Amino acid sequence: MITITVWKADSQYRGFSFDGHADYASCGEDIVCAAVSVLALNTANSIEALTDQIFEQEIASDGGYLKMIFPEGANEKTSLLMDSLVLGLKSIQEEYGNDYVNLTVKEV
């Protein structure tokens, strides 16, 4: 299962983490893992390339872990990208279920 946590403080995004693998299908055939990975990496890359957001990032070499923290909170552009990420992840979770994708939005 992919465990996704999105942190918010006073309705402002503070960061996110992705951990694990979906195990929906075998490696190279797993459409759930591929969909979540595309959303995660595209969001991280978009935040870096298209915003002036200050962030800290951790990535595991095996591809099973990504964490991005916004120490000063998300700016307007990053918030829009995060809204899009959460929307996409909720859609995947609704389609394939909590056995493969577990999304939690935590107020910190």
PDB file of C-alpha atoms in Angstrom:
ATOM      1  CA  MET A   1       0.000   0.000   0.000  1.00  0.00           C
ATOM      2  CA  ILE A   2       1.089   3.564  -0.689  1.00  0.00           C
ATOM      3  CA  THR A   3       0.666   5.708   2.396  1.00  0.00           C
ATOM      4  CA  ILE A   4       0.305   9.396   1.586  1.00  0.00           C
ATOM      5  CA  THR A   5       0.229  12.096   4.222  1.00  0.00           C
ATOM      6  CA  VAL A   6      -0.477  15.752   3.483  1.00  0.00           C
ATOM      7  CA  TRP A   7       0.164  18.211   6.305  1.00  0.00           C
ATOM      8  CA  LYS A   8      -1.760  21.439   6.773  1.00  0.00           C
ATOM      9  CA  ALA A   9      -1.658  24.118   9.464  1.00  0.00           C
ATOM     10  CA  ASP A  10      -4.530  26.594   9.626  1.00  0.00           C
ATOM     11  CA  SER A  11      -5.662  25.424   6.161  1.00  0.00           C
ATOM     12  CA  GLN A  12      -2.193  26.123   4.692  1.00  0.00           C
ATOM     13  CA  TYR A  13      -0.201  23.265   3.174  1.00  0.00           C
ATOM     14  CA  ARG A  14       2.992  22.430   5.075  1.00  0.00           C
ATOM     15  CA  GLY A  15       4.159  19.420   3.054  1.00  0.00           C
ATOM     16  CA  PHE A  16       3.515  15.842   1.988  1.00  0.00           C
ATOM     17  CA  SER A  17       5.033  12.371   2.029  1.00  0.00           C
ATOM     18  CA  PHE A  18       4.573   9.223  -0.046  1.00  0.00           C
ATOM     19  CA  ASP A  19       5.753   5.894   1.326  1.00  0.00           C
ATOM     20  CA  GLY A  20       5.477   2.361  -0.023  1.00  0.00           C
ATOM     21  CA  HIS A  21       4.255   0.626  -3.145  1.00  0.00           C
ATOM     22  CA  ALA A  22       0.685  -0.100  -4.216  1.00  0.00           C
ATOM     23  CA  ASP A  23       1.212  -3.824  -4.952  1.00  0.00           C
ATOM     24  CA  TYR A  24      -1.812  -3.703  -7.247  1.00  0.00           C
ATOM     25  CA  ALA A  25       0.083  -5.698  -9.882  1.00  0.00           C
ATOM     26  CA  SER A  26       3.612  -6.924 -10.537  1.00  0.00           C
ATOM     27  CA  CYS A  27       6.474  -4.471 -10.983  1.00  0.00           C
ATOM     28  CA  GLY A  28       6.198  -2.766 -14.361  1.00  0.00           C
ATOM     29  CA  GLU A  29       2.485  -3.610 -14.586  1.00  0.00           C
ATOM     30  CA  ASP A  30       1.224  -1.683 -11.557  1.00  0.00           C
ATOM     31  CA  ILE A  31      -1.020   1.094 -12.908  1.00  0.00           C
ATOM     32  CA  VAL A  32      -1.939   2.345  -9.426  1.00  0.00           C
ATOM     33  CA  CYS A  33       1.703   2.792  -8.436  1.00  0.00           C
ATOM     34  CA  ALA A  34       2.433   4.438 -11.783  1.00  0.00           C
ATOM     35  CA  ALA A  35      -0.480   6.881 -11.456  1.00  0.00           C
ATOM     36  CA  VAL A  36       0.438   7.902  -7.907  1.00  0.00           C
ATOM     37  CA  SER A  37       4.117   8.218  -8.839  1.00  0.00           C
ATOM     38  CA  VAL A  38       3.339  10.481 -11.775  1.00  0.00           C
ATOM     39  CA  LEU A  39       1.213  12.758  -9.605  1.00  0.00           C
ATOM     40  CA  ALA A  40       3.842  12.881  -6.844  1.00  0.00           C
ATOM     41  CA  LEU A  41       6.835  13.521  -9.085  1.00  0.00           C
ATOM     42  CA  ASN A  42       5.024  15.982 -11.331  1.00  0.00           C
ATOM     43  CA  THR A  43       3.871  17.971  -8.310  1.00  0.00           C
ATOM     44  CA  ALA A  44       7.360  18.048  -6.776  1.00  0.00           C
ATOM     45  CA  ASN A  45       8.940  19.001 -10.110  1.00  0.00           C
ATOM     46  CA  SER A  46       6.282  21.652 -10.777  1.00  0.00           C
ATOM     47  CA  ILE A  47       6.759  23.221  -7.354  1.00  0.00           C
ATOM     48  CA  GLU A  48      10.496  23.389  -7.971  1.00  0.00           C
ATOM     49  CA  ALA A  49      10.282  24.681 -11.558  1.00  0.00           C
ATOM     50  CA  LEU A  50       7.201  26.898 -11.527  1.00  0.00           C
ATOM     51  CA  THR A  51       7.156  28.502  -8.076  1.00  0.00           C
ATOM     52  CA  ASP A  52       9.534  30.315  -5.768  1.00  0.00           C
ATOM     53  CA  GLN A  53       8.536  27.996  -2.929  1.00  0.00           C
ATOM     54  CA  ILE A  54      11.138  27.268  -0.249  1.00  0.00           C
ATOM     55  CA  PHE A  55      11.136  23.531   0.475  1.00  0.00           C
ATOM     56  CA  GLU A  56      13.094  20.637   1.919  1.00  0.00           C
ATOM     57  CA  GLN A  57      12.981  17.309   0.097  1.00  0.00           C
ATOM     58  CA  GLU A  58      13.872  13.670   0.772  1.00  0.00           C
ATOM     59  CA  ILE A  59      13.766  10.925  -1.870  1.00  0.00           C
ATOM     60  CA  ALA A  60      14.623   7.239  -1.460  1.00  0.00           C
ATOM     61  CA  SER A  61      16.825   5.711  -4.142  1.00  0.00           C
ATOM     62  CA  ASP A  62      14.415   2.762  -4.583  1.00  0.00           C
ATOM     63  CA  GLY A  63      11.563   5.116  -5.493  1.00  0.00           C
ATOM     64  CA  GLY A  64       9.369   4.100  -2.577  1.00  0.00           C
ATOM     65  CA  TYR A  65       9.620   7.319  -0.585  1.00  0.00           C
ATOM     66  CA  LEU A  66       9.225  11.044  -1.280  1.00  0.00           C
ATOM     67  CA  LYS A  67       8.842  13.815   1.267  1.00  0.00           C
ATOM     68  CA  MET A  68       8.551  17.547   0.613  1.00  0.00           C
ATOM     69  CA  ILE A  69       8.205  20.074   3.437  1.00  0.00           C
ATOM     70  CA  PHE A  70       7.369  23.785   3.160  1.00  0.00           C
ATOM     71  CA  PRO A  71       8.983  25.290   6.286  1.00  0.00           C
ATOM     72  CA  GLU A  72       7.316  28.667   5.746  1.00  0.00           C
ATOM     73  CA  GLY A  73       4.010  27.252   4.487  1.00  0.00           C
ATOM     74  CA  ALA A  74       2.866  26.940   0.895  1.00  0.00           C
ATOM     75  CA  ASN A  75       2.622  30.023  -1.261  1.00  0.00           C
ATOM     76  CA  GLU A  76      -0.319  30.634  -3.621  1.00  0.00           C
ATOM     77  CA  LYS A  77       1.100  28.748  -6.621  1.00  0.00           C
ATOM     78  CA  THR A  78       2.179  25.805  -4.483  1.00  0.00           C
ATOM     79  CA  SER A  79      -1.261  25.684  -2.848  1.00  0.00           C
ATOM     80  CA  LEU A  80      -2.909  25.366  -6.250  1.00  0.00           C
ATOM     81  CA  LEU A  81      -0.514  22.560  -7.224  1.00  0.00           C
ATOM     82  CA  MET A  82      -1.209  20.835  -3.900  1.00  0.00           C
ATOM     83  CA  ASP A  83      -4.979  21.147  -4.412  1.00  0.00           C
ATOM     84  CA  SER A  84      -4.523  19.461  -7.776  1.00  0.00           C
ATOM     85  CA  LEU A  85      -2.376  16.702  -6.224  1.00  0.00           C
ATOM     86  CA  VAL A  86      -4.947  15.974  -3.513  1.00  0.00           C
ATOM     87  CA  LEU A  87      -7.781  15.951  -6.070  1.00  0.00           C
ATOM     88  CA  GLY A  88      -5.937  13.415  -8.228  1.00  0.00           C
ATOM     89  CA  LEU A  89      -4.989  11.220  -5.280  1.00  0.00           C
ATOM     90  CA  LYS A  90      -8.560  11.181  -3.962  1.00  0.00           C
ATOM     91  CA  SER A  91      -9.761  10.058  -7.385  1.00  0.00           C
ATOM     92  CA  ILE A  92      -7.254   7.195  -7.464  1.00  0.00           C
ATOM     93  CA  GLN A  93      -8.132   6.184  -3.907  1.00  0.00           C
ATOM     94  CA  GLU A  94     -11.857   6.187  -4.708  1.00  0.00           C
ATOM     95  CA  GLU A  95     -11.311   4.160  -7.884  1.00  0.00           C
ATOM     96  CA  TYR A  96      -8.940   1.505  -6.496  1.00  0.00           C
ATOM     97  CA  GLY A  97      -9.611   1.560  -2.753  1.00  0.00           C
ATOM     98  CA  ASN A  98      -7.784   1.884   0.530  1.00  0.00           C
ATOM     99  CA  ASP A  99      -5.979  -1.436   0.075  1.00  0.00           C
ATOM    100  CA  TYR A 100      -3.680   0.242  -2.454  1.00  0.00           C
ATOM    101  CA  VAL A 101      -3.738   3.974  -1.645  1.00  0.00           C
ATOM    102  CA  ASN A 102      -4.237   5.500   1.787  1.00  0.00           C
ATOM    103  CA  LEU A 103      -4.435   9.308   1.719  1.00  0.00           C
ATOM    104  CA  THR A 104      -4.553  11.252   4.982  1.00  0.00           C
ATOM    105  CA  VAL A 105      -4.719  15.014   5.321  1.00  0.00           C
ATOM    106  CA  LYS A 106      -3.476  15.962   8.804  1.00  0.00           C
ATOM    107  CA  GLU A 107      -3.875  19.254  10.566  1.00  0.00           C
ATOM    108  CA  VAL A 108      -0.633  20.009  12.408  1.00  0.00           C
TER     109      VAL A 108
END
